[in-house]
Structure formats: structure tokens, C-alpha cells
PDB file of C-alpha atoms in Angstrom:
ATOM      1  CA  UNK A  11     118.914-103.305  46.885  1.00 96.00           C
ATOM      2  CA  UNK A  12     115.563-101.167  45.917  1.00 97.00           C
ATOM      3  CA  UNK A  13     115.806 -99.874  42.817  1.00 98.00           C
ATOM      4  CA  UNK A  14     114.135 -96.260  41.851  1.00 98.00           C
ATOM      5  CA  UNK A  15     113.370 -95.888  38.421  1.00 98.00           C
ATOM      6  CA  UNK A  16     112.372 -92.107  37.440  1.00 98.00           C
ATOM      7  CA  UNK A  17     110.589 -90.914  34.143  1.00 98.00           C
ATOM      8  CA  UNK A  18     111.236 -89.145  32.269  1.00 97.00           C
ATOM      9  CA  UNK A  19     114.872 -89.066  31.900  1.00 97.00           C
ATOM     10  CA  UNK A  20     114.642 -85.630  30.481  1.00 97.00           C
ATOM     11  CA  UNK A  21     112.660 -83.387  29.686  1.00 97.00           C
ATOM     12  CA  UNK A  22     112.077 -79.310  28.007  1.00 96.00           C
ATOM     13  CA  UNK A  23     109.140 -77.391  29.482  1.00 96.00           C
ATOM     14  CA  UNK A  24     108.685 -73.640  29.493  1.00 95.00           C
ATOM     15  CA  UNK A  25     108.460 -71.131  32.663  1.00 96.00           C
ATOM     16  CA  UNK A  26     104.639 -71.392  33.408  1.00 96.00           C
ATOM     17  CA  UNK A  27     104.731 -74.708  32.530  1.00 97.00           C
ATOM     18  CA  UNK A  28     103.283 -77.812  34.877  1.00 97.00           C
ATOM     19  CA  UNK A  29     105.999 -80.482  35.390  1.00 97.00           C
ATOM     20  CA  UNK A  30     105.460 -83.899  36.561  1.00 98.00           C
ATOM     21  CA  UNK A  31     108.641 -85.952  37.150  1.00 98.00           C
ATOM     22  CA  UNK A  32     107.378 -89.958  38.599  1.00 98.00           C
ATOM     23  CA  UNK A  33     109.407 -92.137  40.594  1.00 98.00           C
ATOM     24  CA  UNK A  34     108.511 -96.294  40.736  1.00 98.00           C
ATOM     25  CA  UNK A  35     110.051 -98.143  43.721  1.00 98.00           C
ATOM     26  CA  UNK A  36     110.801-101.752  42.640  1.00 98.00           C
ATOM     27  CA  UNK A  37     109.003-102.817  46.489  1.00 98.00           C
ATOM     28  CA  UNK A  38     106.964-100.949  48.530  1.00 98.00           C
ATOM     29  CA  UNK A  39     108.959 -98.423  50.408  1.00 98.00           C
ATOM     30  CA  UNK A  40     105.629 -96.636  52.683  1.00 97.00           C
ATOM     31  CA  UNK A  41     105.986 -93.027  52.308  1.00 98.00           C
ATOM     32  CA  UNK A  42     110.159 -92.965  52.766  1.00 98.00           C
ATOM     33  CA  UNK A  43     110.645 -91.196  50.012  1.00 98.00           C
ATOM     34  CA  UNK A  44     112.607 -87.835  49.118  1.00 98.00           C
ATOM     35  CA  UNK A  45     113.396 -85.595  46.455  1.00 98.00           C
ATOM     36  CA  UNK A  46     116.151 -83.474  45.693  1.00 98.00           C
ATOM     37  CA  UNK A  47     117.010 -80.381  43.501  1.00 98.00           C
ATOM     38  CA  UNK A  48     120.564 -80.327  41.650  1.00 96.00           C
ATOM     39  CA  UNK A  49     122.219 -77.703  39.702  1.00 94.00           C
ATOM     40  CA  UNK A  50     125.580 -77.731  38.458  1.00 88.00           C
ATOM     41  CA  UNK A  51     128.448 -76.645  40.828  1.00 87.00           C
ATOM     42  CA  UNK A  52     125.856 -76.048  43.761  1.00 92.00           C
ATOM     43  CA  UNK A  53     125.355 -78.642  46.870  1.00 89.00           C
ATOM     44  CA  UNK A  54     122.034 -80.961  46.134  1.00 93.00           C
ATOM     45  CA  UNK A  55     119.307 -79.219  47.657  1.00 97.00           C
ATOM     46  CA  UNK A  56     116.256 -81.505  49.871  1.00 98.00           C
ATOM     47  CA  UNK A  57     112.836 -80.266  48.444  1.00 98.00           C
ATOM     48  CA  UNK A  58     110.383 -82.894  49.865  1.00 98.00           C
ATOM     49  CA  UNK A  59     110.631 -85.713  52.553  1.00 98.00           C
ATOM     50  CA  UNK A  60     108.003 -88.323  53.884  1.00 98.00           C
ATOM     51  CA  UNK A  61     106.871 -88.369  50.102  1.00 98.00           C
ATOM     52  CA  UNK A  62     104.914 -85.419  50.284  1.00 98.00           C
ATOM     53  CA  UNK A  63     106.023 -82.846  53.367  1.00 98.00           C
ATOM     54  CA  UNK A  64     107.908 -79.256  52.273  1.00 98.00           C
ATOM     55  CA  UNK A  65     111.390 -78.794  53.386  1.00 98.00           C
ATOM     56  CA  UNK A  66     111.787 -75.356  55.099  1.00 96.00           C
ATOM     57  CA  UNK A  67     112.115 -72.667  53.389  1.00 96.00           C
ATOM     58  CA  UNK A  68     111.201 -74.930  49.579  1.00 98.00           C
ATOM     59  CA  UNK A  69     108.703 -72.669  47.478  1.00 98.00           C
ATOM     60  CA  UNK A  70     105.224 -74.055  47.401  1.00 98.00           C
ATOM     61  CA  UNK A  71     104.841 -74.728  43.757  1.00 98.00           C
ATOM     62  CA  UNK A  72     106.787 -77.900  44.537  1.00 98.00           C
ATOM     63  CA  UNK A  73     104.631 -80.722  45.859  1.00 98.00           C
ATOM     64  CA  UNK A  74     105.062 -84.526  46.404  1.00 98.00           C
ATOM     65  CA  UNK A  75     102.719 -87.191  46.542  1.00 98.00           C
ATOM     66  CA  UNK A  76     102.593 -91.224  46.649  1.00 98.00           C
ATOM     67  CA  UNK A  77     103.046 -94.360  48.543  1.00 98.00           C
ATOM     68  CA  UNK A  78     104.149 -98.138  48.413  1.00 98.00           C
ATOM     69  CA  UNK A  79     105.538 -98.218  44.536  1.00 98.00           C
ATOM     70  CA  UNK A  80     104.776 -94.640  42.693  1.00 98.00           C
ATOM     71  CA  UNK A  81     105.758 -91.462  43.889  1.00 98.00           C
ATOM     72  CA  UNK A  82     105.115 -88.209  41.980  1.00 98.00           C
ATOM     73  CA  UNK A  83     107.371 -85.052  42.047  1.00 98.00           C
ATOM     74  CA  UNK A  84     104.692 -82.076  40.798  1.00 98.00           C
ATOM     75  CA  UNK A  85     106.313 -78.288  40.438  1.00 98.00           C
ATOM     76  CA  UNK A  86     102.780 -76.495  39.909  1.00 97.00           C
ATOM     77  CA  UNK A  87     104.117 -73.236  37.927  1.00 97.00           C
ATOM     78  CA  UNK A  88     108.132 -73.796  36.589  1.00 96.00           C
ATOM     79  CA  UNK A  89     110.365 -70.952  37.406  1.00 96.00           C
ATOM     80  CA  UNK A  90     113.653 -69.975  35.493  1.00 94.00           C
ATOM     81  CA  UNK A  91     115.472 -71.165  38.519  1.00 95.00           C
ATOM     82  CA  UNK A  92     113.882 -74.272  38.589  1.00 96.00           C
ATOM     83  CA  UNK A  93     115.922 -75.568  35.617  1.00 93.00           C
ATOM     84  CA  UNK A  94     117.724 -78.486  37.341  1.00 97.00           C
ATOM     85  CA  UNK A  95     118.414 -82.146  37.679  1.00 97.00           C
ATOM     86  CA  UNK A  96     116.116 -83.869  40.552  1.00 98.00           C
ATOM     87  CA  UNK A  97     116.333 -87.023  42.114  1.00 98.00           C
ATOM     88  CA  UNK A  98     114.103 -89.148  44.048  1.00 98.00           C
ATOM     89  CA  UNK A  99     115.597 -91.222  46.891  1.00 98.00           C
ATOM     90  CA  UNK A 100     114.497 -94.168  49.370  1.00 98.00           C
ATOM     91  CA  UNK A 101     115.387 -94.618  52.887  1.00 98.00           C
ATOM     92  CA  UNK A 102     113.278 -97.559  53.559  1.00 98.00           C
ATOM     93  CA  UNK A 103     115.939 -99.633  53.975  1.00 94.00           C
ATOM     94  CA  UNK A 104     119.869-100.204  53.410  1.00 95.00           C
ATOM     95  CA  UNK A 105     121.503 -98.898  51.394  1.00 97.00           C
ATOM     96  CA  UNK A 106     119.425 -95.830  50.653  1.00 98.00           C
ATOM     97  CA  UNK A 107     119.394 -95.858  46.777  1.00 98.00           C
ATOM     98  CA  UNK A 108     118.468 -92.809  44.322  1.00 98.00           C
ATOM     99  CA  UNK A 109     116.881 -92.780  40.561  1.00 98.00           C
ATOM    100  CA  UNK A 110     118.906 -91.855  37.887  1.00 97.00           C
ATOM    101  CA  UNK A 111     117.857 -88.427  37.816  1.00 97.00           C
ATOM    102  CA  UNK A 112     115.290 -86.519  36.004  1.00 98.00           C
ATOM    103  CA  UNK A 113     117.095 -83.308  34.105  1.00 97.00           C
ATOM    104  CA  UNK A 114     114.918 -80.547  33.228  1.00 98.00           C
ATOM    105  CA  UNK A 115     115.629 -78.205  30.883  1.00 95.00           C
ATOM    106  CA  UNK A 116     114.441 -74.735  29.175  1.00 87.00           C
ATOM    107  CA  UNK A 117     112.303 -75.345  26.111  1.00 85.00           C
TER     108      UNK A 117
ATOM    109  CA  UNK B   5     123.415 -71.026  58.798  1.00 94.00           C
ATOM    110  CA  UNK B   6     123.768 -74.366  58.620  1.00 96.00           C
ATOM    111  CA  UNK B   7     126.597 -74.874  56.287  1.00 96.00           C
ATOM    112  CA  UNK B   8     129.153 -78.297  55.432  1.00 97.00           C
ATOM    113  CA  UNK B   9     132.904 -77.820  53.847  1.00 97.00           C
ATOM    114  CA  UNK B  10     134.525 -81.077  52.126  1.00 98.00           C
ATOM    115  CA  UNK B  11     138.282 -81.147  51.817  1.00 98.00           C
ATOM    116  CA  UNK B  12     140.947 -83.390  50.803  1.00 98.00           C
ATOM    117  CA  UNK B  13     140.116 -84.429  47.066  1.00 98.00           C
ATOM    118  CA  UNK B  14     143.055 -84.733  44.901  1.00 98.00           C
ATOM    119  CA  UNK B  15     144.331 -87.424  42.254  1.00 98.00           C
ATOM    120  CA  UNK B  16     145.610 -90.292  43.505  1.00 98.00           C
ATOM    121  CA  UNK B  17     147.159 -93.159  41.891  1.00 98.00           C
ATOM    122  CA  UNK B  18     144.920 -96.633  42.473  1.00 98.00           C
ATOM    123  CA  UNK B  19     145.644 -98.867  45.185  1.00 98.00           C
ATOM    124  CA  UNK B  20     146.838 -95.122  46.920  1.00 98.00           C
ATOM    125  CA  UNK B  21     145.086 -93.645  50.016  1.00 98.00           C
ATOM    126  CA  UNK B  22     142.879 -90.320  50.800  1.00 98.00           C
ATOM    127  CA  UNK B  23     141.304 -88.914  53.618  1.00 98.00           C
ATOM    128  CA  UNK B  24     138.769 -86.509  53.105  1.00 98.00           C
ATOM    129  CA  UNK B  25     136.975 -84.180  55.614  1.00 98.00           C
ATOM    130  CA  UNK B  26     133.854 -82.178  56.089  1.00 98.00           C
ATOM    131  CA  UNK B  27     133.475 -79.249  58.575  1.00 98.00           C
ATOM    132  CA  UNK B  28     130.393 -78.256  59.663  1.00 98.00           C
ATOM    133  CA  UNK B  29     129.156 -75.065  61.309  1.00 98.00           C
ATOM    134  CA  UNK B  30     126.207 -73.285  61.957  1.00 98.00           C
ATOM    135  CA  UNK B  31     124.676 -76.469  64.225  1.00 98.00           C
ATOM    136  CA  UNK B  32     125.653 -78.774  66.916  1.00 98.00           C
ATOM    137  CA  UNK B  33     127.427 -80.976  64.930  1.00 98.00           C
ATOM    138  CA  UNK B  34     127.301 -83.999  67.765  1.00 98.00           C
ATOM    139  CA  UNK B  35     123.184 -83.985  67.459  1.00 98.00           C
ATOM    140  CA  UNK B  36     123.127 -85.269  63.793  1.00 98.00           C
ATOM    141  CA  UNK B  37     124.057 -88.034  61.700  1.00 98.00           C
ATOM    142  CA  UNK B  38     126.404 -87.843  58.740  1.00 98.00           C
ATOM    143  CA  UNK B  39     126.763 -89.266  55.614  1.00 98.00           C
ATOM    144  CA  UNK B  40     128.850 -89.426  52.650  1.00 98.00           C
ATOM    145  CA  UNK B  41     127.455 -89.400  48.970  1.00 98.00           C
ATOM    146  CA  UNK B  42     129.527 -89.322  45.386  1.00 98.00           C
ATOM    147  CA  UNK B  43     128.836 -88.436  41.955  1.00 96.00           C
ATOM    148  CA  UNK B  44     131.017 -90.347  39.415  1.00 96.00           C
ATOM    149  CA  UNK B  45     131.597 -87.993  36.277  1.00 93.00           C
ATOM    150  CA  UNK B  46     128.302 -88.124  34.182  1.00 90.00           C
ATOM    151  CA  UNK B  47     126.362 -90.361  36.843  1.00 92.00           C
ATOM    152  CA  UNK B  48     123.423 -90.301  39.283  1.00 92.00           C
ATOM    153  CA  UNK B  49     124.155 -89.999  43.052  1.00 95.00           C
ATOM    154  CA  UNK B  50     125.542 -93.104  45.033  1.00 97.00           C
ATOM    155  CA  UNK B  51     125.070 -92.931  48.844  1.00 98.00           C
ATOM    156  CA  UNK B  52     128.763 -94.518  50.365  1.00 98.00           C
ATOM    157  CA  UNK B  53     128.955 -94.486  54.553  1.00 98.00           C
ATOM    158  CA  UNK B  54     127.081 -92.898  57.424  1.00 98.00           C
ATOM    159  CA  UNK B  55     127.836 -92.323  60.964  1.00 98.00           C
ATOM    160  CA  UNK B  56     125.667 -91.369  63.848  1.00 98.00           C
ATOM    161  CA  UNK B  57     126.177 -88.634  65.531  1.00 98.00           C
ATOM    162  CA  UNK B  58     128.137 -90.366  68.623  1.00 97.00           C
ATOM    163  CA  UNK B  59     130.422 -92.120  66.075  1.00 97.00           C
ATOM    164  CA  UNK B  60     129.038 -95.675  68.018  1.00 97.00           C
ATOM    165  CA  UNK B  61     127.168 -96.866  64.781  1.00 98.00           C
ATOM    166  CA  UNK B  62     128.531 -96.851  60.801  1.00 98.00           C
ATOM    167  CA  UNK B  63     127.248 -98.222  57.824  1.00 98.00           C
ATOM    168  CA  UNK B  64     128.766 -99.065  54.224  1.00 98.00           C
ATOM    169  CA  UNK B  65     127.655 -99.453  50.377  1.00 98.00           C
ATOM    170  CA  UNK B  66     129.381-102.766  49.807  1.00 98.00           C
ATOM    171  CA  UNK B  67     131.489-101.065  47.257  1.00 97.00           C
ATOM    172  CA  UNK B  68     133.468 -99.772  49.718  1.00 98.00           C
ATOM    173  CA  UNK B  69     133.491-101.884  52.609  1.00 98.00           C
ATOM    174  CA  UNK B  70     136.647-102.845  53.736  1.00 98.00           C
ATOM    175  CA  UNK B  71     138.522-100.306  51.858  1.00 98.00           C
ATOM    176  CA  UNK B  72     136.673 -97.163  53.402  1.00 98.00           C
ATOM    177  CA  UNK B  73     136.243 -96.129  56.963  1.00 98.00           C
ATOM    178  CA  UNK B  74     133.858 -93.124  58.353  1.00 98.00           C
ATOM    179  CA  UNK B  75     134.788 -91.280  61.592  1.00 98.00           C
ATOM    180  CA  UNK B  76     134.271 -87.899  63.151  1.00 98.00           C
ATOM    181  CA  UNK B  77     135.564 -85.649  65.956  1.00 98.00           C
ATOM    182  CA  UNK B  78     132.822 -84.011  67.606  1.00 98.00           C
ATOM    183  CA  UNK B  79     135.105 -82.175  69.340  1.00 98.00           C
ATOM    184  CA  UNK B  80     136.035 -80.378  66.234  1.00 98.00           C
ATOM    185  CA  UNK B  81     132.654 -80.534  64.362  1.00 98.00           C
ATOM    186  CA  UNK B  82     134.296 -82.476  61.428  1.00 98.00           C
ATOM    187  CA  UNK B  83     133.670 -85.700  59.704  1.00 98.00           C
ATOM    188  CA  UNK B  84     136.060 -87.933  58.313  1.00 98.00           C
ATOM    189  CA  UNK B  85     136.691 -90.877  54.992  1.00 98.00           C
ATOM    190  CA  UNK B  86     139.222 -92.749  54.888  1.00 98.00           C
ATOM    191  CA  UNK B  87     139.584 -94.277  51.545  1.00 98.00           C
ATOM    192  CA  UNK B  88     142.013 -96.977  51.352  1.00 98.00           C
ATOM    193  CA  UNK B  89     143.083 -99.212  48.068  1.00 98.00           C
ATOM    194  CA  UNK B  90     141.696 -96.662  45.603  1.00 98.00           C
ATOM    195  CA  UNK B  91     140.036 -98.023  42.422  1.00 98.00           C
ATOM    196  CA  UNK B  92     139.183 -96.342  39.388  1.00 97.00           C
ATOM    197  CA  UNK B  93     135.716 -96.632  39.791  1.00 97.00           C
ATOM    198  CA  UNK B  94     135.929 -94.615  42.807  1.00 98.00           C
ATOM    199  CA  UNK B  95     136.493 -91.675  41.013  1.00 98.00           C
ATOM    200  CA  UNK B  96     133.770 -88.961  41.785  1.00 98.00           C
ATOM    201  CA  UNK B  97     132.711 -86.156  43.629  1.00 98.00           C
ATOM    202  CA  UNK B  98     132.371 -86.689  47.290  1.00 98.00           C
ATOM    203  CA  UNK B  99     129.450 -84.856  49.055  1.00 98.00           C
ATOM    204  CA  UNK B 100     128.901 -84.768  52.728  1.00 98.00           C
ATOM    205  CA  UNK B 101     125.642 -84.537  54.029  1.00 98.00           C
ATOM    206  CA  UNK B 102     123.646 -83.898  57.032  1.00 98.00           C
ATOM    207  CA  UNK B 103     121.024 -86.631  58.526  1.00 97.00           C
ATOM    208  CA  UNK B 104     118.206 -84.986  59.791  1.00 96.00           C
ATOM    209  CA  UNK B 105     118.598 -86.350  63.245  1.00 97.00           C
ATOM    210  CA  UNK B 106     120.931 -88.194  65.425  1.00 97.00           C
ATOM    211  CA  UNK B 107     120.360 -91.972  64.401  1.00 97.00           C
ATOM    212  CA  UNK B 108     121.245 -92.530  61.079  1.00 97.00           C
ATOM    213  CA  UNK B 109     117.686 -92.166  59.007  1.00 97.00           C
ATOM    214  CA  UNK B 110     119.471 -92.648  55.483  1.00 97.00           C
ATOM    215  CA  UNK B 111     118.325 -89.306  53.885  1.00 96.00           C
ATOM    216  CA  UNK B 112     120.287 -85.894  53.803  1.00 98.00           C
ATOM    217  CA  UNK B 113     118.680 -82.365  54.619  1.00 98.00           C
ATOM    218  CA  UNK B 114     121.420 -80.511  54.148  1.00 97.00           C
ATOM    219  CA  UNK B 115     124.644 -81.215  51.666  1.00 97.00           C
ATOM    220  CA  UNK B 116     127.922 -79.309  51.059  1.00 96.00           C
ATOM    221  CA  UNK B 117     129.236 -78.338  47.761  1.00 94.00           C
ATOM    222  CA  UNK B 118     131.801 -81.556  47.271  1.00 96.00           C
ATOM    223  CA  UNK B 119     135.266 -82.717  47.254  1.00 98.00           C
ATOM    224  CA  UNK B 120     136.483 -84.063  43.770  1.00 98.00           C
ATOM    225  CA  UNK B 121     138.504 -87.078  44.344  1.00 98.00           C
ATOM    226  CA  UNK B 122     140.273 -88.793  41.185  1.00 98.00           C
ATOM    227  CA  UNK B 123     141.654 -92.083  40.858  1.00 98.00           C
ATOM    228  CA  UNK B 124     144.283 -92.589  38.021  1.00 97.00           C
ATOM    229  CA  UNK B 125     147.893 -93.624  36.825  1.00 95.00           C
TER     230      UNK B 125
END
């Protein structure tokens, strides 16, 4: 199985604030990679796909970016609502496998 | 609005049965893949079966193949798991989720809110 490794784990930043979350694939996986949004009680929510393409209706302030191994999950300008849990995830190949989640959290 | 409603979570005692289901509305349900993903308390996300949407292909995480079994009813724009031989460590929430198109592609663009499902004596 691929495994995703995200950094950081956690971390605190305040509304304004640039966020970088990275995701390392242990093989090349092209450009099939996605991120997601969680918060508690609420269904996971898709913010990128392809690596770097906008899901519908996603705010621009989130962008994605990478190939092969590293992947980068960048929120430009962090929002209140944007306090959340995100995941990367591959689909290269079977079974589609996510990092351990990245949980960010109000400084 | 596209929208997905789990059902059938519960406690069940292991080596027990559950089936859960997921309705979907708001989309032809027959044009899209579906998958299942779980949460186990305090854990990242673990993707578990997928169907396409003509029910003629499914796939498995080996930690449930054999004991689990995907199906849907088109007819009634509803997926299915059947979880058989129930372990503890299949103790989770159980998320259904959308493929983005009819052949199974592996990644979800639309999830519902969960079914809890807990395995224990």
C-alpha cells in the first residue's frame, strides 16, 4: 500500500494567517492526489482534486500544488471557519490510502 | 442538492452481523460510483469497499474482505454493507461517499454525515 505521510501533525495559526499543510507520497502517485476538509460532527468536505484543481463552490484562498512524491495544501488567508482537520488522499492505485491528518487549530 | 444518508449503526456483539445503508438524493444515483469510508474513534480515515455505479464491479481493503460485502439498488437510490463476523477493530464511523463518476476512481466528492457502528461484548 502507498503510504501518505502529512506534516505537521498539528498546528495553531491565527485568522490572517498563511498555512501550509505538506503531504509526501512514499512512490510517485502523478498528480492523483486530493484533499479534504473535516470538522467535527459534519460530513468530510473535498477541497482540491488532481493535486491542484478547486472543487466547486471551495473558496479560493485554498490552493494545491505538487506531483510524483510532495504535495502541498496552501490556505492563502485562514478564516475562523477554516479551523479543521484536513487530509490528503491518493487514488493512484488500490487501496486509496489517506495521511493521518493535519488538525489545525486557533492560536 | 446533492445529499447522502447512512443508516443502520448500532452495537453489536463481535462475530454479530450489520447492514448498513446510504440513501442518496439530489442526483442520479445509477451514474456514480460509491464508496464506503470509516473513522475508528480517535483515528485518520480508512477507505473500506466501492461499487460502480452498475453494481458489476466491487473492491475491498483486505481488512474486510470476506467478511464485508457492498451492494446497491439503483432502483431505490441506496447503497448497501453488509458486515459479517464483526471484530472489535471494526468499530468506527461509517461514511458513504460519492465517486465522482461512474467507474470507480477511488476518491469521494461528496460524503454523508456517518453511521456509528460499535463492536463490543
Amino acid at each position: 500500500d502507498i503510504q501518505m505521510t502529512q506534516s505537521p501533525s498539528a498546528l495553531s495559526a491565527s485568522v490572517g494567517d498563511r498555512v501550509t499543510i505538506t503531504c509526501r507520497a512514499s512512490q510517485s502517485i502523478n498528480t492523483y492526489l486530493l484533499w479534504y476538509q473535516e470538522k467535527p460532527g459534519k460530513a468530510p468536505k473535498l477541497l482540491i482534486y488532481a493535486a491542484s484543481s478547486l472543487q466547486s463552490g471551495v473558496p479560493s484562498r485554498f490552493s494545491g500544488s505538487g506531483s510524483g512524491t510532495d504535495f502541498t495544501l496552501t490556505i492563502s488567508s485562514l478564516q475562523p471557519e477554516d479551523f479543521a482537520t484536513y487530509y490528503c488522499q491518493q487514488s493512484y492505485n488500490t487501496p486509496p490510502t489517506f495521511g493521518q491528518g493535519t488538525k489545525v487549530e486557533i492560536k | 442538492e446533492v445529499q447522502l444518508l447512512e443508516s443502520g449503526g448500532g452495537l453489536v456483539q463481535p462475530g454479530g452481523s450489520l447492514r448498513l445503508s446510504c440513501a442518496g438524493s439530489g442526483f442520479t444515483f445509477s451514474s456514480y460510483a460509491m464508496n464506503w469510508v470509516r473513522q475508528a474513534p480517535g483515528k485518520g480515515l480508512e477507505w473500506v469497499s466501492a461499487i460502480s455505479g452498475s453494481g458489476d464491479n466491487t473492491y475491498y481493503a483486505d481488512s474486510v474482505k470476506g467478511r464485508f460485502s457492498i451492494s446497491r439498488d439503483n432502483s431505490k437510490n441506496t447503497l448497501y454493507l453488509q458486515m459479517n463476523s464483526l471484530r472489535a477493530e471494526d468499530t468506527a464511523l461509517y461514511y458513504c461517499a460519492r465517486d465522482p463518476s461512474h467507474t470507480v476512481l477511488f476518491w469521494f466528492d461528496t460524503w454523508g454525515q456517518g453511521t456509528q457502528v460499535t463492536v463490543s461484548s
